[in-house]
């Protein structure tokens, strides 16, 4: 039997009409140097490092007809449970409030036909319409990007895996507030929840599916 290479495996996982690009929490409070997380002392420099790869993936997904789904966190009084707000003290109450500048997207702009899913917890699957949207479009694989790698991206990826989606974590289109936390999540993903790949590998895999024979096989 022919040995399966990483690129072939990645291409097989990301058939364009069965794949969605998931962009988690790329919002001002989490990403901007004047946002709430930076103001609280967190290092957001990794966000600027990931943005070129993320922009490239968005452009490639649009070209290939891969759905681009934006996850946008909103917090408001109606969802501020005691347990939720106690996780990091009352300072968390100022992050991504509904209608605020901090909750707006950071350097990404959904097209009118692209999907936005609002969430109120770390995972984009908890009490949202994400699973329904994905099932309606017959999506099998989730390309995971955004912030932060070790919290909201990882939480969403884990739940996606538990719901039987294939998970591909894009190592250079995710960002965390520490390199150690980022790298630890990538190792955990590789070990238990999915595939870790670069943005370039994803884009190359999609180009492979441009070939007429492969399009028929999908």
PDB file of C-alpha atoms in Angstrom:
ATOM      1  CA  UNK A   1       0.000   0.000   0.000  1.00  0.00           C
ATOM      2  CA  UNK A   2       1.259   3.471  -0.880  1.00  0.00           C
ATOM      3  CA  UNK A   3       2.379   5.483   2.111  1.00  0.00           C
ATOM      4  CA  UNK A   4       0.114   8.462   2.766  1.00  0.00           C
ATOM      5  CA  UNK A   5       2.049  11.719   2.994  1.00  0.00           C
ATOM      6  CA  UNK A   6       1.034  14.633   5.187  1.00  0.00           C
ATOM      7  CA  UNK A   7       0.071  16.748   2.178  1.00  0.00           C
ATOM      8  CA  UNK A   8      -2.116  14.005   0.689  1.00  0.00           C
ATOM      9  CA  UNK A   9      -3.765  13.459   4.045  1.00  0.00           C
ATOM     10  CA  UNK A  10      -4.388  17.184   4.447  1.00  0.00           C
ATOM     11  CA  UNK A  11      -5.835  17.453   0.928  1.00  0.00           C
ATOM     12  CA  UNK A  12      -8.111  14.498   1.609  1.00  0.00           C
ATOM     13  CA  UNK A  13      -9.398  16.137   4.772  1.00  0.00           C
ATOM     14  CA  UNK A  14     -10.142  19.517   3.199  1.00  0.00           C
ATOM     15  CA  UNK A  15     -12.266  18.737   0.145  1.00  0.00           C
ATOM     16  CA  UNK A  16     -13.693  22.206  -0.592  1.00  0.00           C
ATOM     17  CA  UNK A  17     -17.384  21.282  -0.689  1.00  0.00           C
ATOM     18  CA  UNK A  18     -17.106  19.402   2.619  1.00  0.00           C
ATOM     19  CA  UNK A  19     -14.994  21.926   4.521  1.00  0.00           C
ATOM     20  CA  UNK A  20     -15.594  25.194   6.375  1.00  0.00           C
ATOM     21  CA  UNK A  21     -13.092  27.820   7.475  1.00  0.00           C
ATOM     22  CA  UNK A  22     -13.878  28.768  11.085  1.00  0.00           C
ATOM     23  CA  UNK A  23     -12.570  32.146  12.297  1.00  0.00           C
ATOM     24  CA  UNK A  24     -12.844  32.438  16.071  1.00  0.00           C
ATOM     25  CA  UNK A  25     -13.045  35.744  17.972  1.00  0.00           C
ATOM     26  CA  UNK A  26     -10.956  37.963  15.696  1.00  0.00           C
ATOM     27  CA  UNK A  27     -12.352  41.015  17.465  1.00  0.00           C
ATOM     28  CA  UNK A  28     -10.891  44.263  18.745  1.00  0.00           C
ATOM     29  CA  UNK A  29     -10.962  43.424  22.451  1.00  0.00           C
ATOM     30  CA  UNK A  30      -9.024  40.206  21.833  1.00  0.00           C
ATOM     31  CA  UNK A  31      -6.701  41.373  19.056  1.00  0.00           C
ATOM     32  CA  UNK A  32      -6.209  45.138  18.899  1.00  0.00           C
ATOM     33  CA  UNK A  33      -3.327  46.737  20.784  1.00  0.00           C
ATOM     34  CA  UNK A  34      -5.892  49.112  22.317  1.00  0.00           C
ATOM     35  CA  UNK A  35      -8.371  46.343  23.130  1.00  0.00           C
ATOM     36  CA  UNK A  36      -9.350  45.038  26.542  1.00  0.00           C
ATOM     37  CA  UNK A  37      -6.947  42.105  26.581  1.00  0.00           C
ATOM     38  CA  UNK A  38      -3.929  44.258  25.699  1.00  0.00           C
ATOM     39  CA  UNK A  39      -5.030  46.877  28.234  1.00  0.00           C
ATOM     40  CA  UNK A  40      -5.075  44.098  30.823  1.00  0.00           C
ATOM     41  CA  UNK A  41      -1.421  43.329  30.205  1.00  0.00           C
ATOM     42  CA  UNK A  42      -1.717  40.532  27.640  1.00  0.00           C
ATOM     43  CA  UNK A  43       0.771  40.324  24.768  1.00  0.00           C
ATOM     44  CA  UNK A  44      -1.193  40.542  21.491  1.00  0.00           C
ATOM     45  CA  UNK A  45       1.858  40.598  19.201  1.00  0.00           C
ATOM     46  CA  UNK A  46       1.151  37.056  17.959  1.00  0.00           C
ATOM     47  CA  UNK A  47      -2.106  38.319  16.455  1.00  0.00           C
ATOM     48  CA  UNK A  48      -0.322  40.607  14.008  1.00  0.00           C
ATOM     49  CA  UNK A  49       1.967  37.704  13.109  1.00  0.00           C
ATOM     50  CA  UNK A  50      -0.962  35.452  12.219  1.00  0.00           C
ATOM     51  CA  UNK A  51      -3.055  37.973  10.256  1.00  0.00           C
ATOM     52  CA  UNK A  52      -1.287  37.640   6.871  1.00  0.00           C
ATOM     53  CA  UNK A  53      -1.851  33.875   6.895  1.00  0.00           C
ATOM     54  CA  UNK A  54      -5.456  34.331   7.976  1.00  0.00           C
ATOM     55  CA  UNK A  55      -6.126  36.843   5.202  1.00  0.00           C
ATOM     56  CA  UNK A  56      -4.584  34.443   2.711  1.00  0.00           C
ATOM     57  CA  UNK A  57      -6.798  31.599   3.905  1.00  0.00           C
ATOM     58  CA  UNK A  58      -9.922  33.742   3.685  1.00  0.00           C
ATOM     59  CA  UNK A  59      -9.074  34.731   0.108  1.00  0.00           C
ATOM     60  CA  UNK A  60      -8.300  31.124  -0.844  1.00  0.00           C
ATOM     61  CA  UNK A  61     -11.506  29.845   0.766  1.00  0.00           C
ATOM     62  CA  UNK A  62     -13.590  32.362  -1.140  1.00  0.00           C
ATOM     63  CA  UNK A  63     -11.886  31.373  -4.401  1.00  0.00           C
ATOM     64  CA  UNK A  64     -12.527  27.678  -3.739  1.00  0.00           C
ATOM     65  CA  UNK A  65     -16.109  28.142  -2.587  1.00  0.00           C
ATOM     66  CA  UNK A  66     -15.285  27.024   0.961  1.00  0.00           C
ATOM     67  CA  UNK A  67     -17.746  28.558   3.460  1.00  0.00           C
ATOM     68  CA  UNK A  68     -16.148  31.137   5.735  1.00  0.00           C
ATOM     69  CA  UNK A  69     -17.829  31.216   9.142  1.00  0.00           C
ATOM     70  CA  UNK A  70     -17.033  34.008  11.588  1.00  0.00           C
ATOM     71  CA  UNK A  71     -17.449  33.376  15.299  1.00  0.00           C
ATOM     72  CA  UNK A  72     -18.174  36.577  17.205  1.00  0.00           C
ATOM     73  CA  UNK A  73     -18.339  36.718  20.980  1.00  0.00           C
ATOM     74  CA  UNK A  74     -20.940  38.955  22.586  1.00  0.00           C
ATOM     75  CA  UNK A  75     -21.310  39.393  26.316  1.00  0.00           C
ATOM     76  CA  UNK A  76     -24.309  41.097  27.895  1.00  0.00           C
ATOM     77  CA  UNK A  77     -26.197  41.100  31.173  1.00  0.00           C
ATOM     78  CA  UNK A  78     -28.533  38.347  29.977  1.00  0.00           C
ATOM     79  CA  UNK A  79     -25.640  35.873  29.672  1.00  0.00           C
ATOM     80  CA  UNK A  80     -23.496  37.074  32.596  1.00  0.00           C
ATOM     81  CA  UNK A  81     -24.066  34.155  34.933  1.00  0.00           C
ATOM     82  CA  UNK A  82     -22.356  34.091  38.310  1.00  0.00           C
ATOM     83  CA  UNK A  83     -20.170  31.175  37.278  1.00  0.00           C
ATOM     84  CA  UNK A  84     -19.159  32.820  34.003  1.00  0.00           C
ATOM     85  CA  UNK A  85     -18.274  36.217  35.432  1.00  0.00           C
ATOM     86  CA  UNK A  86     -16.385  34.714  38.364  1.00  0.00           C
ATOM     87  CA  UNK A  87     -13.830  33.001  36.099  1.00  0.00           C
ATOM     88  CA  UNK A  88     -11.606  36.092  35.946  1.00  0.00           C
ATOM     89  CA  UNK A  89     -13.224  38.550  38.303  1.00  0.00           C
ATOM     90  CA  UNK A  90     -15.454  41.458  37.407  1.00  0.00           C
ATOM     91  CA  UNK A  91     -12.847  42.683  34.915  1.00  0.00           C
ATOM     92  CA  UNK A  92     -14.251  40.170  32.432  1.00  0.00           C
ATOM     93  CA  UNK A  93     -17.486  42.152  32.330  1.00  0.00           C
ATOM     94  CA  UNK A  94     -15.823  44.785  30.148  1.00  0.00           C
ATOM     95  CA  UNK A  95     -14.826  42.454  27.295  1.00  0.00           C
ATOM     96  CA  UNK A  96     -16.737  42.231  23.989  1.00  0.00           C
ATOM     97  CA  UNK A  97     -19.931  43.832  25.253  1.00  0.00           C
ATOM     98  CA  UNK A  98     -22.760  43.825  22.756  1.00  0.00           C
ATOM     99  CA  UNK A  99     -22.664  46.970  20.609  1.00  0.00           C
ATOM    100  CA  UNK A 100     -19.180  48.003  21.736  1.00  0.00           C
ATOM    101  CA  UNK A 101     -16.119  48.774  19.629  1.00  0.00           C
ATOM    102  CA  UNK A 102     -14.344  45.915  21.384  1.00  0.00           C
ATOM    103  CA  UNK A 103     -16.847  43.394  20.044  1.00  0.00           C
ATOM    104  CA  UNK A 104     -16.361  44.496  16.430  1.00  0.00           C
ATOM    105  CA  UNK A 105     -14.250  42.406  14.056  1.00  0.00           C
ATOM    106  CA  UNK A 106     -10.533  43.106  13.883  1.00  0.00           C
ATOM    107  CA  UNK A 107      -9.100  43.459  10.359  1.00  0.00           C
ATOM    108  CA  UNK A 108     -11.586  40.984   8.850  1.00  0.00           C
ATOM    109  CA  UNK A 109     -14.799  41.911   7.043  1.00  0.00           C
ATOM    110  CA  UNK A 110     -17.449  39.261   6.390  1.00  0.00           C
ATOM    111  CA  UNK A 111     -19.082  39.478   2.997  1.00  0.00           C
ATOM    112  CA  UNK A 112     -22.882  39.903   3.026  1.00  0.00           C
ATOM    113  CA  UNK A 113     -23.441  36.231   2.213  1.00  0.00           C
ATOM    114  CA  UNK A 114     -20.942  34.905   4.765  1.00  0.00           C
ATOM    115  CA  UNK A 115     -22.121  33.480   8.055  1.00  0.00           C
ATOM    116  CA  UNK A 116     -21.638  35.010  11.498  1.00  0.00           C
ATOM    117  CA  UNK A 117     -22.311  32.891  14.575  1.00  0.00           C
ATOM    118  CA  UNK A 118     -22.585  34.693  17.913  1.00  0.00           C
ATOM    119  CA  UNK A 119     -21.422  32.940  21.061  1.00  0.00           C
ATOM    120  CA  UNK A 120     -21.372  33.707  24.769  1.00  0.00           C
ATOM    121  CA  UNK A 121     -18.948  31.075  26.044  1.00  0.00           C
ATOM    122  CA  UNK A 122     -15.530  29.774  25.011  1.00  0.00           C
ATOM    123  CA  UNK A 123     -16.864  27.118  22.633  1.00  0.00           C
ATOM    124  CA  UNK A 124     -18.731  28.225  19.519  1.00  0.00           C
ATOM    125  CA  UNK A 125     -20.882  25.094  19.804  1.00  0.00           C
ATOM    126  CA  UNK A 126     -22.389  25.916  23.207  1.00  0.00           C
ATOM    127  CA  UNK A 127     -25.936  27.287  22.862  1.00  0.00           C
ATOM    128  CA  UNK A 128     -25.365  28.534  19.302  1.00  0.00           C
ATOM    129  CA  UNK A 129     -26.576  27.638  15.811  1.00  0.00           C
ATOM    130  CA  UNK A 130     -23.129  26.557  14.576  1.00  0.00           C
ATOM    131  CA  UNK A 131     -23.827  22.817  14.443  1.00  0.00           C
ATOM    132  CA  UNK A 132     -27.108  23.371  12.584  1.00  0.00           C
ATOM    133  CA  UNK A 133     -25.385  25.625  10.055  1.00  0.00           C
ATOM    134  CA  UNK A 134     -22.623  23.086   9.437  1.00  0.00           C
ATOM    135  CA  UNK A 135     -24.989  20.122   9.112  1.00  0.00           C
ATOM    136  CA  UNK A 136     -27.256  22.032   6.730  1.00  0.00           C
ATOM    137  CA  UNK A 137     -24.260  22.603   4.461  1.00  0.00           C
ATOM    138  CA  UNK A 138     -23.019  19.014   4.838  1.00  0.00           C
ATOM    139  CA  UNK A 139     -19.693  20.109   6.272  1.00  0.00           C
ATOM    140  CA  UNK A 140     -17.382  17.363   7.504  1.00  0.00           C
ATOM    141  CA  UNK A 141     -14.110  19.195   8.224  1.00  0.00           C
ATOM    142  CA  UNK A 142     -13.444  22.360  10.217  1.00  0.00           C
ATOM    143  CA  UNK A 143     -10.373  24.482   9.492  1.00  0.00           C
ATOM    144  CA  UNK A 144      -9.744  26.186  12.835  1.00  0.00           C
ATOM    145  CA  UNK A 145      -8.240  29.685  13.055  1.00  0.00           C
ATOM    146  CA  UNK A 146      -8.430  32.715  15.345  1.00  0.00           C
ATOM    147  CA  UNK A 147      -7.815  33.545  19.003  1.00  0.00           C
ATOM    148  CA  UNK A 148      -6.945  32.454  21.428  1.00  0.00           C
ATOM    149  CA  UNK A 149      -5.399  29.164  20.402  1.00  0.00           C
ATOM    150  CA  UNK A 150      -5.592  27.595  23.850  1.00  0.00           C
ATOM    151  CA  UNK A 151      -9.018  28.850  24.933  1.00  0.00           C
ATOM    152  CA  UNK A 152     -11.782  29.615  22.442  1.00  0.00           C
ATOM    153  CA  UNK A 153     -10.188  28.005  19.377  1.00  0.00           C
ATOM    154  CA  UNK A 154      -9.291  24.877  21.317  1.00  0.00           C
ATOM    155  CA  UNK A 155     -12.676  24.703  23.069  1.00  0.00           C
ATOM    156  CA  UNK A 156     -14.475  24.931  19.729  1.00  0.00           C
ATOM    157  CA  UNK A 157     -12.146  22.381  18.112  1.00  0.00           C
ATOM    158  CA  UNK A 158     -12.628  19.903  20.958  1.00  0.00           C
ATOM    159  CA  UNK A 159     -16.407  20.170  20.808  1.00  0.00           C
ATOM    160  CA  UNK A 160     -16.314  19.890  17.027  1.00  0.00           C
ATOM    161  CA  UNK A 161     -14.333  16.675  17.292  1.00  0.00           C
ATOM    162  CA  UNK A 162     -16.783  15.300  19.857  1.00  0.00           C
ATOM    163  CA  UNK A 163     -19.580  16.031  17.379  1.00  0.00           C
ATOM    164  CA  UNK A 164     -17.748  13.983  14.706  1.00  0.00           C
ATOM    165  CA  UNK A 165     -16.228  16.762  12.622  1.00  0.00           C
ATOM    166  CA  UNK A 166     -12.708  16.352  11.317  1.00  0.00           C
ATOM    167  CA  UNK A 167     -10.492  19.050  12.840  1.00  0.00           C
ATOM    168  CA  UNK A 168      -7.572  20.824  11.170  1.00  0.00           C
ATOM    169  CA  UNK A 169      -5.848  23.396  13.368  1.00  0.00           C
ATOM    170  CA  UNK A 170      -3.914  26.002  11.388  1.00  0.00           C
ATOM    171  CA  UNK A 171      -0.756  26.568  13.391  1.00  0.00           C
ATOM    172  CA  UNK A 172       0.167  29.940  11.870  1.00  0.00           C
ATOM    173  CA  UNK A 173      -3.377  31.351  11.611  1.00  0.00           C
ATOM    174  CA  UNK A 174      -4.109  31.010  15.328  1.00  0.00           C
ATOM    175  CA  UNK A 175      -2.702  33.161  18.105  1.00  0.00           C
ATOM    176  CA  UNK A 176      -2.460  33.063  21.856  1.00  0.00           C
ATOM    177  CA  UNK A 177      -1.119  35.454  24.470  1.00  0.00           C
ATOM    178  CA  UNK A 178       1.869  33.235  25.183  1.00  0.00           C
ATOM    179  CA  UNK A 179       3.926  31.048  22.865  1.00  0.00           C
ATOM    180  CA  UNK A 180       3.972  28.241  25.407  1.00  0.00           C
ATOM    181  CA  UNK A 181       0.166  28.104  25.563  1.00  0.00           C
ATOM    182  CA  UNK A 182      -0.069  28.164  21.761  1.00  0.00           C
ATOM    183  CA  UNK A 183       2.456  25.357  21.311  1.00  0.00           C
ATOM    184  CA  UNK A 184       0.913  23.243  24.063  1.00  0.00           C
ATOM    185  CA  UNK A 185      -2.476  23.345  22.346  1.00  0.00           C
ATOM    186  CA  UNK A 186      -0.976  22.350  19.001  1.00  0.00           C
ATOM    187  CA  UNK A 187       0.663  19.320  20.614  1.00  0.00           C
ATOM    188  CA  UNK A 188      -2.588  18.348  22.283  1.00  0.00           C
ATOM    189  CA  UNK A 189      -4.498  18.728  19.012  1.00  0.00           C
ATOM    190  CA  UNK A 190      -2.043  16.505  17.147  1.00  0.00           C
ATOM    191  CA  UNK A 191      -2.208  13.887  19.855  1.00  0.00           C
ATOM    192  CA  UNK A 192      -5.956  13.622  20.374  1.00  0.00           C
ATOM    193  CA  UNK A 193      -8.240  15.833  18.310  1.00  0.00           C
ATOM    194  CA  UNK A 194      -7.089  16.339  14.741  1.00  0.00           C
ATOM    195  CA  UNK A 195      -4.424  17.479  12.323  1.00  0.00           C
ATOM    196  CA  UNK A 196      -2.127  20.483  12.692  1.00  0.00           C
ATOM    197  CA  UNK A 197      -1.122  22.157   9.436  1.00  0.00           C
ATOM    198  CA  UNK A 198       0.168  25.464   8.114  1.00  0.00           C
ATOM    199  CA  UNK A 199      -1.903  27.913   6.104  1.00  0.00           C
ATOM    200  CA  UNK A 200       0.316  27.199   3.086  1.00  0.00           C
ATOM    201  CA  UNK A 201      -0.454  23.486   3.337  1.00  0.00           C
ATOM    202  CA  UNK A 202      -4.186  24.175   3.461  1.00  0.00           C
ATOM    203  CA  UNK A 203      -4.031  26.421   0.414  1.00  0.00           C
ATOM    204  CA  UNK A 204      -1.897  23.887  -1.477  1.00  0.00           C
ATOM    205  CA  UNK A 205      -4.385  21.160  -0.581  1.00  0.00           C
ATOM    206  CA  UNK A 206      -7.266  23.185  -1.977  1.00  0.00           C
ATOM    207  CA  UNK A 207      -5.324  23.752  -5.209  1.00  0.00           C
ATOM    208  CA  UNK A 208      -4.956  19.987  -5.577  1.00  0.00           C
ATOM    209  CA  UNK A 209      -8.755  19.711  -5.599  1.00  0.00           C
ATOM    210  CA  UNK A 210      -8.886  22.074  -8.569  1.00  0.00           C
ATOM    211  CA  UNK A 211      -7.880  19.136 -10.738  1.00  0.00           C
ATOM    212  CA  UNK A 212     -10.927  17.872 -12.707  1.00  0.00           C
ATOM    213  CA  UNK A 213     -10.479  14.200 -11.730  1.00  0.00           C
ATOM    214  CA  UNK A 214     -10.334  15.036  -8.019  1.00  0.00           C
ATOM    215  CA  UNK A 215     -13.382  17.293  -8.313  1.00  0.00           C
ATOM    216  CA  UNK A 216     -15.349  14.329  -9.681  1.00  0.00           C
ATOM    217  CA  UNK A 217     -14.159  12.079  -6.848  1.00  0.00           C
ATOM    218  CA  UNK A 218     -15.364  14.516  -4.194  1.00  0.00           C
TER     219      UNK A 218
END
